[in-house]
Every structure is written in structure tokens, then in C-alpha cells.
PDB file of C-alpha atoms in Angstrom:
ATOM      1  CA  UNK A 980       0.000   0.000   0.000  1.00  0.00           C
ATOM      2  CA  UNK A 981       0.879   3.929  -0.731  1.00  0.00           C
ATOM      3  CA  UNK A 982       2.377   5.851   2.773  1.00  0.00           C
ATOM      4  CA  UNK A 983       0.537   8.768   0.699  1.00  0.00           C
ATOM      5  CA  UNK A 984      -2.125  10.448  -0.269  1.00  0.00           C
ATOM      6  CA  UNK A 985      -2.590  13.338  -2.472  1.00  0.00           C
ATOM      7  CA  UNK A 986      -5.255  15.086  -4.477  1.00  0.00           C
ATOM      8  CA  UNK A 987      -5.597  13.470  -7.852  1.00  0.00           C
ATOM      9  CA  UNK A 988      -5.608  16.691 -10.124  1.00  0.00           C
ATOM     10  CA  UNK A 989      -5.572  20.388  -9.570  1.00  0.00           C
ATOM     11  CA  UNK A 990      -6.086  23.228 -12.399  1.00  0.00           C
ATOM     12  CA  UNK A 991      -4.366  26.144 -11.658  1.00  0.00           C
ATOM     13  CA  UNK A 992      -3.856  29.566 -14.037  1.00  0.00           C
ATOM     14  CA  UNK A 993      -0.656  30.885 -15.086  1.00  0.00           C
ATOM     15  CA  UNK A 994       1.280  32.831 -12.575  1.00  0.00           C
ATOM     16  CA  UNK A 995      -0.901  31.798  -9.718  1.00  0.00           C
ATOM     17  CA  UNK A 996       0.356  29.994  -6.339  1.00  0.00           C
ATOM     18  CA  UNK A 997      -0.324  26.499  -6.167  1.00  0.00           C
ATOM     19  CA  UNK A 998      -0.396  23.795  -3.147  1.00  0.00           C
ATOM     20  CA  UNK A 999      -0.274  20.570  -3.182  1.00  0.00           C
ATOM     21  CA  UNK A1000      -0.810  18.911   0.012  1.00  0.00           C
ATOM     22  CA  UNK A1001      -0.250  14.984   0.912  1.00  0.00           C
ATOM     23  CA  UNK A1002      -0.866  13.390   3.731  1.00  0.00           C
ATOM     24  CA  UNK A1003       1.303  10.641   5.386  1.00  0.00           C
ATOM     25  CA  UNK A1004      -0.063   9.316   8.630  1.00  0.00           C
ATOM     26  CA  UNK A1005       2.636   6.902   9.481  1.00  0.00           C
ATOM     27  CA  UNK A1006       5.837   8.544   8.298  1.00  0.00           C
ATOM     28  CA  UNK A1007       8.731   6.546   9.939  1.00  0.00           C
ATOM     29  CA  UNK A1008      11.023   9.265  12.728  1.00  0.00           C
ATOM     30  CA  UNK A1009      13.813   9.033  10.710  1.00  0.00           C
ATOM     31  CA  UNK A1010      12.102   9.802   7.367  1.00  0.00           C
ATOM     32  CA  UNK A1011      11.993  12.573   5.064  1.00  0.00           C
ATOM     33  CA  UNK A1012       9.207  13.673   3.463  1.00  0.00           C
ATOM     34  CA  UNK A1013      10.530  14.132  -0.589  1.00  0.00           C
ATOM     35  CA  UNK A1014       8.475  15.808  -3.926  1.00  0.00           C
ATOM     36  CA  UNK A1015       9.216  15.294  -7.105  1.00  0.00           C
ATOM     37  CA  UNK A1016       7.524  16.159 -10.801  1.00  0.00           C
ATOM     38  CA  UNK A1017       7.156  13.877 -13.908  1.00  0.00           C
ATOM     39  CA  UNK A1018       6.679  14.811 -17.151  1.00  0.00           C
ATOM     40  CA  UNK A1019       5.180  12.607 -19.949  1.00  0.00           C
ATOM     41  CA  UNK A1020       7.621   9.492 -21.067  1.00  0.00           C
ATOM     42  CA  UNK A1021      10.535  10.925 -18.570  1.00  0.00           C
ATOM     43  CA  UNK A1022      11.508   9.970 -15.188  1.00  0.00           C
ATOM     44  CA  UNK A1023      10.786  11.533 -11.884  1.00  0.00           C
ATOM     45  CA  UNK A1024      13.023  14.661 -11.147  1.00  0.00           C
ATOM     46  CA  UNK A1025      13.337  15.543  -7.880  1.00  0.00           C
ATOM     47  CA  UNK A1026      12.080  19.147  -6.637  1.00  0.00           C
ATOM     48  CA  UNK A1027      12.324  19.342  -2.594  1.00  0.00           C
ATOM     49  CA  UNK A1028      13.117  17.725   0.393  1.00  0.00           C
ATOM     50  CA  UNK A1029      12.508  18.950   4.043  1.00  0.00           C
ATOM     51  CA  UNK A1030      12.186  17.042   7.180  1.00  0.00           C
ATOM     52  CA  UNK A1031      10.025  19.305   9.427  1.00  0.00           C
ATOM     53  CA  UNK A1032       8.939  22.957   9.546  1.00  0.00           C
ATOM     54  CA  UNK A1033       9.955  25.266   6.210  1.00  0.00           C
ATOM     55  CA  UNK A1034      12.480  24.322   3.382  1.00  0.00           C
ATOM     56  CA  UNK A1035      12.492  26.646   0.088  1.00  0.00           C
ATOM     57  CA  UNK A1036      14.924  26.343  -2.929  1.00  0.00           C
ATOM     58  CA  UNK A1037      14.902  27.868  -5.910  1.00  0.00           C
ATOM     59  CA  UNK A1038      11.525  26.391  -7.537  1.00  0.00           C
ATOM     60  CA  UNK A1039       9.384  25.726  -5.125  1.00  0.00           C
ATOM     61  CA  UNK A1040       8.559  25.511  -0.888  1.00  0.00           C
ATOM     62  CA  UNK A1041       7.637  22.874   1.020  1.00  0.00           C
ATOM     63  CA  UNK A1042       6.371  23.232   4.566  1.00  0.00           C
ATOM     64  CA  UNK A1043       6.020  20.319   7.242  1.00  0.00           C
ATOM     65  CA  UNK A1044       3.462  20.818  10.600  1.00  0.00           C
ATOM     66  CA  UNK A1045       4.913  19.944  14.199  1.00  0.00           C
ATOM     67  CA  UNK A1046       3.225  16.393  13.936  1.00  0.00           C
ATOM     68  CA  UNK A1047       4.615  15.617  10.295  1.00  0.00           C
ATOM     69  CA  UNK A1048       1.430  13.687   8.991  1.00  0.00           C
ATOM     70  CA  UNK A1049       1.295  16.030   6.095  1.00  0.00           C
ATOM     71  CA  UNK A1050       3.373  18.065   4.248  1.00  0.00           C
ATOM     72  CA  UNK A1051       2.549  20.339   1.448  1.00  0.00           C
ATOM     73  CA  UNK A1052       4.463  21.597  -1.319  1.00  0.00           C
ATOM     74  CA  UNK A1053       3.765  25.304  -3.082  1.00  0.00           C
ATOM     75  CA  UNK A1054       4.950  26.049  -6.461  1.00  0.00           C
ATOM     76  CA  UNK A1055       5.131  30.199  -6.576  1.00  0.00           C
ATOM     77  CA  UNK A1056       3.477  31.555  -9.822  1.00  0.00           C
ATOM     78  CA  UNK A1057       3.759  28.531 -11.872  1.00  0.00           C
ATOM     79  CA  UNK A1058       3.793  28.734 -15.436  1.00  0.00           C
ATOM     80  CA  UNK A1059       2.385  26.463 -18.348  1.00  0.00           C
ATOM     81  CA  UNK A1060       5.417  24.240 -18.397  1.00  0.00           C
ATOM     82  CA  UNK A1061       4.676  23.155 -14.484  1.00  0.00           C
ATOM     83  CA  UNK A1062       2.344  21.015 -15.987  1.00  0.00           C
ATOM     84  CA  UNK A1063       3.045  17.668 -14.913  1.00  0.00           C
ATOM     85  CA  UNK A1064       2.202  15.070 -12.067  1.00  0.00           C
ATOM     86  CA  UNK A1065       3.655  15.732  -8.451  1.00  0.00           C
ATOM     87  CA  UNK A1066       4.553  13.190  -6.186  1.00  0.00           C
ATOM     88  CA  UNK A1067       5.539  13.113  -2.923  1.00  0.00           C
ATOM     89  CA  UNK A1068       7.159  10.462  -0.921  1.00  0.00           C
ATOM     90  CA  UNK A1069       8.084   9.333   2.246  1.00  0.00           C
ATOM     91  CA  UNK A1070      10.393   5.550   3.234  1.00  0.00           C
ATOM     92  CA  UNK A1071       8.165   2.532   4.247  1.00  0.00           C
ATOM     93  CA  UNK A1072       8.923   2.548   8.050  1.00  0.00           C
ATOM     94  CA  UNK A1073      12.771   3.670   8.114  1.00  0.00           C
ATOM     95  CA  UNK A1074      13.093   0.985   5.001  1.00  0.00           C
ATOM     96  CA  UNK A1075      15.113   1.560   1.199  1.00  0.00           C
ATOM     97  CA  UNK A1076      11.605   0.808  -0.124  1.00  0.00           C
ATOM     98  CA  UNK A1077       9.785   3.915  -2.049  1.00  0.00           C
ATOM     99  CA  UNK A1078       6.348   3.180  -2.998  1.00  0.00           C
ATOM    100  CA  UNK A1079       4.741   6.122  -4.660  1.00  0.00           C
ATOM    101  CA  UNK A1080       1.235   7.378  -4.107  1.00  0.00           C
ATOM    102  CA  UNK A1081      -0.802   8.286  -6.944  1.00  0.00           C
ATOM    103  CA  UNK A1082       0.816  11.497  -7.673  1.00  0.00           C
ATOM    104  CA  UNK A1083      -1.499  14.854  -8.263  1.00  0.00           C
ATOM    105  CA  UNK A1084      -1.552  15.832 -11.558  1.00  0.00           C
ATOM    106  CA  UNK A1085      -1.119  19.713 -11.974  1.00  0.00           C
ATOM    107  CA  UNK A1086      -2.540  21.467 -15.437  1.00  0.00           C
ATOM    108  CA  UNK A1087      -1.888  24.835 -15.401  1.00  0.00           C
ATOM    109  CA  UNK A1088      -4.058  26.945 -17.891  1.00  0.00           C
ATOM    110  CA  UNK A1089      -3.156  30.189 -20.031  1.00  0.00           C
TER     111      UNK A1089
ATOM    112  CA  UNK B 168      28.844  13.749 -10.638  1.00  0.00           C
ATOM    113  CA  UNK B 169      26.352  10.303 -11.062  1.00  0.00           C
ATOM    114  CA  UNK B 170      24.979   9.468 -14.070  1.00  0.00           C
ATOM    115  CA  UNK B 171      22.230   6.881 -14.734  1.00  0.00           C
ATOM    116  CA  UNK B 172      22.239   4.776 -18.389  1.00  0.00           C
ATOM    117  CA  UNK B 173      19.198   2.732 -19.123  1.00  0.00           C
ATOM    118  CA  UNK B 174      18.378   1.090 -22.526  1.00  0.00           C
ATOM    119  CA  UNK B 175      16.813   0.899 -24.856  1.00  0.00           C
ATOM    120  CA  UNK B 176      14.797   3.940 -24.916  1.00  0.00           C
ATOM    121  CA  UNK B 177      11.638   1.980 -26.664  1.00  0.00           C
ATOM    122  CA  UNK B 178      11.675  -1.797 -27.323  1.00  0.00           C
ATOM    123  CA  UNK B 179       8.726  -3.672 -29.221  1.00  0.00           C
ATOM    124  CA  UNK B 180       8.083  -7.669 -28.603  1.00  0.00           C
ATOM    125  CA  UNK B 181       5.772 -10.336 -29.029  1.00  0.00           C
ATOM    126  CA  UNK B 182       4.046 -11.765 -26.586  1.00  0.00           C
ATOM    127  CA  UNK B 183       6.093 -14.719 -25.667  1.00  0.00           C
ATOM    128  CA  UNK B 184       9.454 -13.313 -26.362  1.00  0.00           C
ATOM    129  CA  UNK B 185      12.243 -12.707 -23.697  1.00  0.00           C
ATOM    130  CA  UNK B 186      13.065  -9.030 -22.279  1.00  0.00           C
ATOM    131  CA  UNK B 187      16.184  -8.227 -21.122  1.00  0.00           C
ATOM    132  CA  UNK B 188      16.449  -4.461 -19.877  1.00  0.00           C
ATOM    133  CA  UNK B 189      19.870  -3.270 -18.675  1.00  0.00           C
ATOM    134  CA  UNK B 190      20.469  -0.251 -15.309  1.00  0.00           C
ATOM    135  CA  UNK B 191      23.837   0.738 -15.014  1.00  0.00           C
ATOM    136  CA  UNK B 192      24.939   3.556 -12.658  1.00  0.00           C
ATOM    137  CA  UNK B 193      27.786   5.860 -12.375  1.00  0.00           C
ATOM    138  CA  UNK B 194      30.060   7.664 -10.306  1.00  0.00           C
ATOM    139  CA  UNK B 195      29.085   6.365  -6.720  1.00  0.00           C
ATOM    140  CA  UNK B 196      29.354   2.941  -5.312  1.00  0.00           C
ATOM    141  CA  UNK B 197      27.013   0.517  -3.721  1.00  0.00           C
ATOM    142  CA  UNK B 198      23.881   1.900  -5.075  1.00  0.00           C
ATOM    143  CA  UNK B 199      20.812   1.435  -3.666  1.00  0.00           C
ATOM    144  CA  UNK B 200      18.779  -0.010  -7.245  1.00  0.00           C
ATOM    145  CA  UNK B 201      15.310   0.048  -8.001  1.00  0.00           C
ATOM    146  CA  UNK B 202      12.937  -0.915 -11.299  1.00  0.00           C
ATOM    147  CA  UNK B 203       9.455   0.801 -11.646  1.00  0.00           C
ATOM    148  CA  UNK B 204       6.758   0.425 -13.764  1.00  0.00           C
ATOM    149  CA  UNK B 205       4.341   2.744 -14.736  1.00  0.00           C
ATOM    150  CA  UNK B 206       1.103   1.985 -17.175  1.00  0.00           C
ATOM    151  CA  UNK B 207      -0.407   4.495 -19.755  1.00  0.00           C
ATOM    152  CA  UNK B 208      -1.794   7.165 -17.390  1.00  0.00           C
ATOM    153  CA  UNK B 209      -1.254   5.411 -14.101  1.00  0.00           C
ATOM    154  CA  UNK B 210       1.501   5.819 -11.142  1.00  0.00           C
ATOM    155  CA  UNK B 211       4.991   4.137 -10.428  1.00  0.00           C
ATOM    156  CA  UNK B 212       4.175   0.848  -9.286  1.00  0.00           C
ATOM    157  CA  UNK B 213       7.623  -0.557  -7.290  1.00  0.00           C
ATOM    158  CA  UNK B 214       8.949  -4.265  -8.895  1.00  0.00           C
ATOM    159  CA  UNK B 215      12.273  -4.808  -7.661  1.00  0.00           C
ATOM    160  CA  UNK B 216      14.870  -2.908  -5.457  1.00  0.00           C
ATOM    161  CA  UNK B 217      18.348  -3.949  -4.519  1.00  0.00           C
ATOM    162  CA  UNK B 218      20.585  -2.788  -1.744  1.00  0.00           C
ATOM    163  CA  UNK B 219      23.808  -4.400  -2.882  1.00  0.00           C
ATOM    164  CA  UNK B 220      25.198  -7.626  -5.002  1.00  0.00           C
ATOM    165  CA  UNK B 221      22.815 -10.533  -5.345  1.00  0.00           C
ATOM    166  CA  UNK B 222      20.215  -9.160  -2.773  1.00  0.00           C
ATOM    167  CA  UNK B 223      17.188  -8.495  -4.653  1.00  0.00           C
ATOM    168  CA  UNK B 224      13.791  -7.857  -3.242  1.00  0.00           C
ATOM    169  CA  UNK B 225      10.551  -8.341  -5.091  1.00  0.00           C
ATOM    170  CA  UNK B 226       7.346  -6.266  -4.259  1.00  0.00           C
ATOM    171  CA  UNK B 227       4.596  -7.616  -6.313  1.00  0.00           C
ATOM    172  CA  UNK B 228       4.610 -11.092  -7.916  1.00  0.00           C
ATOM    173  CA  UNK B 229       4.645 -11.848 -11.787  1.00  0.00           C
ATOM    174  CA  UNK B 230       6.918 -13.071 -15.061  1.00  0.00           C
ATOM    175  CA  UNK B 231       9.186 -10.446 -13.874  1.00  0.00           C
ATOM    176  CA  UNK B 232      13.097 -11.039 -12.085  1.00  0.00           C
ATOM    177  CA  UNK B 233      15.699  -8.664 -11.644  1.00  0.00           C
ATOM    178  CA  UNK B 234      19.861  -9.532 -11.221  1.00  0.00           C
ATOM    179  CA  UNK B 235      22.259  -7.570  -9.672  1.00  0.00           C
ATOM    180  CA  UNK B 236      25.594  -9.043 -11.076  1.00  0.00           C
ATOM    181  CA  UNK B 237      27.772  -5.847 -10.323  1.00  0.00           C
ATOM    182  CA  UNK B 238      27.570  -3.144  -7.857  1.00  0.00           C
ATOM    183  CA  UNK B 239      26.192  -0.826 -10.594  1.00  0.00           C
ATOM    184  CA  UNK B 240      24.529  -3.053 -12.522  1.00  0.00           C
ATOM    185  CA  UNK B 241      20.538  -3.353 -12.531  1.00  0.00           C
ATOM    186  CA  UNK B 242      18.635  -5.786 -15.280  1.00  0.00           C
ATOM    187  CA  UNK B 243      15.282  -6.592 -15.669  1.00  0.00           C
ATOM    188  CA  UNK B 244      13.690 -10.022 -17.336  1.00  0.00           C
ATOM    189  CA  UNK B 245      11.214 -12.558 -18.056  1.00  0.00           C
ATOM    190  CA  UNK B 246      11.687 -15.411 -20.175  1.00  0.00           C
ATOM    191  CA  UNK B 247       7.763 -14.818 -21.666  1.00  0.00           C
ATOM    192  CA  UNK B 248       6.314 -11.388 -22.084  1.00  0.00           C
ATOM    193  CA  UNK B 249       2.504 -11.096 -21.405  1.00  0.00           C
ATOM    194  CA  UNK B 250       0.421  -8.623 -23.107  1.00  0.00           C
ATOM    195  CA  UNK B 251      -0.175  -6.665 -19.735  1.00  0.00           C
ATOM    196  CA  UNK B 252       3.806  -6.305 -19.340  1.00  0.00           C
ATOM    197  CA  UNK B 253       3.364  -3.631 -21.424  1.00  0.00           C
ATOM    198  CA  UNK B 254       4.935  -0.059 -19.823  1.00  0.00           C
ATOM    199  CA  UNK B 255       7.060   2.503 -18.978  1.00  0.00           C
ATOM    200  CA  UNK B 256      10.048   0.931 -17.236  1.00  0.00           C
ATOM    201  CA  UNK B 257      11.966   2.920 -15.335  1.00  0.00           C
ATOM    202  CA  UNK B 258      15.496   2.490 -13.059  1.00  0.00           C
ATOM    203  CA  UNK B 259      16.496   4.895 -10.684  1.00  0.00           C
ATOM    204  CA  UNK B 260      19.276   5.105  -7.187  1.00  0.00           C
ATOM    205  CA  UNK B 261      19.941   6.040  -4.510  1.00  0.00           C
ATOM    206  CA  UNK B 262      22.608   6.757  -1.835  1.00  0.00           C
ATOM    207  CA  UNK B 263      22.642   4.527   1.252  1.00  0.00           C
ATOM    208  CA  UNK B 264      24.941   7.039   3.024  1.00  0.00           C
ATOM    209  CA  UNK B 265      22.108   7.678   5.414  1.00  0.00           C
ATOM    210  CA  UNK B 266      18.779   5.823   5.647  1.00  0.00           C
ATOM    211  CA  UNK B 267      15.859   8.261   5.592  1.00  0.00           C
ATOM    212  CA  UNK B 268      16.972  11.231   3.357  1.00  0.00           C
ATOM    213  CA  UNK B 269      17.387   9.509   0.177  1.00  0.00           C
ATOM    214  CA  UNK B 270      16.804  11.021  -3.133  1.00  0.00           C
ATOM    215  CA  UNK B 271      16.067   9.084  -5.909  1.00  0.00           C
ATOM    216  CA  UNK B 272      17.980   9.802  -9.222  1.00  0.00           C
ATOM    217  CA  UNK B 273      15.322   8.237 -12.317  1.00  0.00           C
ATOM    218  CA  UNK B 274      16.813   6.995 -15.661  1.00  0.00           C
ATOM    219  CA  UNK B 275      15.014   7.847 -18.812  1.00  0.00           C
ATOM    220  CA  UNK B 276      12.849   5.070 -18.600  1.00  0.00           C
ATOM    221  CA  UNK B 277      12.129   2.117 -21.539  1.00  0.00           C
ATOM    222  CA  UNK B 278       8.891   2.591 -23.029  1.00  0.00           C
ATOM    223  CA  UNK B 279       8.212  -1.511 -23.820  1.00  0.00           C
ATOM    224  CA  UNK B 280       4.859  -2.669 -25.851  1.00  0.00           C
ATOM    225  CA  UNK B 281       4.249  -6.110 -26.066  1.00  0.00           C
ATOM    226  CA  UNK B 282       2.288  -6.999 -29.433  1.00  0.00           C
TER     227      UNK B 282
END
């Protein structure tokens, strides 16, 4: 089984803020919490990685509550080519294994 | 820096026919290794990861095996192909430095259809 769960699709316009939250009730202490984007036919790039409160880079933001059950990651005034499917992901109980959730697919409109 | 190599970029078969899809990785040693599969408009379903030489572990049973004879080396086979084998294939690593904080570094993935 998926340690997450995410929204399956958003729409968003062109230089808007978007947020993506997931939700994963039984990450492991030791784990981080990890987003990445896929494009059509290519593999997953990563984007972010933060283990509690706020972590920001150049492309995006992802902030983490106190408890860590949910995370959620905001892409600042995205443009068409953030069109893709987000996925975050956390270990299976301190574990190598990555199962991915469903991933939310972003489409961001002119 | 680490690079990831995975090939072929498309391969067609009939159903029936042996696959044989090849991971290397380099610039960093003792790779964690991993296959995926993802269907036409569906999510990264897990098959096989590796955390060193020989130790492979399987996640959901089918035709499918995976061999790690090197430290960088990752294949993917079955000795029949089934129609639903069909997919995007994709291998990807990771650092075992320490457990938790992993990234995961994707190859460009094998698109395979099985005729």
C-alpha cells in the first residue's frame, strides 16, 4: 500500500500559487518527506526535500506541521510548463523501499 | 557527478518473447537499485529494489526477475512477455549514506509494448 495520499488533479492559471498537500499518517522518525515532478515518457526529477517545519529552494517551498502527517508543497506563480504530475514520498517505516502514491496531476491553464 | 544509463529507450516484442532491460549507474558505489513500472496514465508501481550484489527484493509477484551481477549493474527479465507487461520501465538510485533522506535519481525510462 501507498504511505501517501494526495489530491488526484488540480487546475491552476498561469502565474498563480499552487499547493499541493499529501498526507502521510505513518511517516517513519527518521524519514523525510521528498516531492518530485514527472513529465510525460521521462523519469521523476526531484524538486524538494525537508524534514520538518519550512524548506524553500529555488523552484518551489515545502512546509512540514509539528506532527509531520502532512506536508505540502507550493509552487510560486507557476507557469504552463509546471504542468506535470507531483509526487511526494516518504520511506516505508525507516526501510530503502519507495512506494509512490498516486501522484497529483497539476494542469496549469493560459 | 552520477549518471544513470538505461536502454533501450523503446523496445517492441511479441508476446512470448524474452526481455532483457539493462540499469547501469555511475560515479558512486554501492547503489541502492530500483525498477518501476508505470502503465499508460497510471503511477509508479515498485517491482524490484536492490541494496547491494545478489540481494534483490521483489514487491509484487509476476513473469518479472531482476539480477544484480555488479555493484552498478541493474537488469530486468522474463523469459515470456505477457500482453499486460506492457509499460514505462523505469530504473532509478539512490545513496545509502544515510537511511531516511534519500533522493532518488530516475533513468530515462524504456517505453516496452508487447504486441
Amino acid at each position: 500500500l501507498a504511505k501517501t495520499t494526495q489530491p488526484i488533479s488540480m487546475d491552476s492559471y498561469e502565474g498563480q500559487e499552487v499547493n499541493i498537500t499529501c498526507s502521510h499518517n505513518n511517516i517513519a522518525t527518521n524519514d523525510y518527506i521528498t516531492w518530485y515532478q514527472q513529465f510525460p515518457s521521462q523519469g521523476p526529477r526531484f524538486i524538494i526535500q525537508g524534514y520538518k517545519t519550512k524548506v524553500t529552494n529555488e523552484v518551489a517551498s515545502l512546509f512540514i506541521p509539528a506532527d509531520r502527517k502532512s506536508s505540502t508543497l507550493s509552487l510560486p506563480r507557476v507557469s504552463l510548463s509546471d504542468t506535470a504530475v507531483y509526487y511526494c514520498l516518504v520511506g516505508d517505516k525507516g526501510t530503502y523501499k519507495y512506494i509512490f502514491g498516486t501522484g497529483t496531476r497539476l494542469k496549469v491553464l493560459a | 557527478s552520477q549518471t544513470i544509463h538505461q536502454w533501450p529507450a523503446t523496445l517492441v516484442q511479441p508476446v512470448g518473447s524474452p526481455l532483457s532491460l539493462e540499469c547501469t549507474v555511475e560515479g558512486t558505489s554501492n547503489p541502492n537499485l530500483y525498477w518501476y513500472r508505470q502503465a499508460a496514465g497510471r503511477g509508479l508501481q515498485l517491482l524490484f529494489y536492490s541494496v547491494g550484489i545478489g540481494q534483490i527484493s521483489s514487491e509484487v509477484p509476476q513473469n518479472l526477475s531482476a539480477s544484480r551481477p555488479q555493484d552498478r549493474q541493474f537488469i530486468l527479465s522474463s523469459k515470456k512477455l505477457l500482453l499486460s507487461d506492457s509499460g514505462f520501465y523505469l530504473c532509478a538510485w539512490s545513496s545509502t549514506l544515510l537511511k531516511g533522506n534519500e533522493k532518488l535519481f530516475f533513468g530515462s525510462g524504456t517505453q516496452l509494448s508487447v504486441l
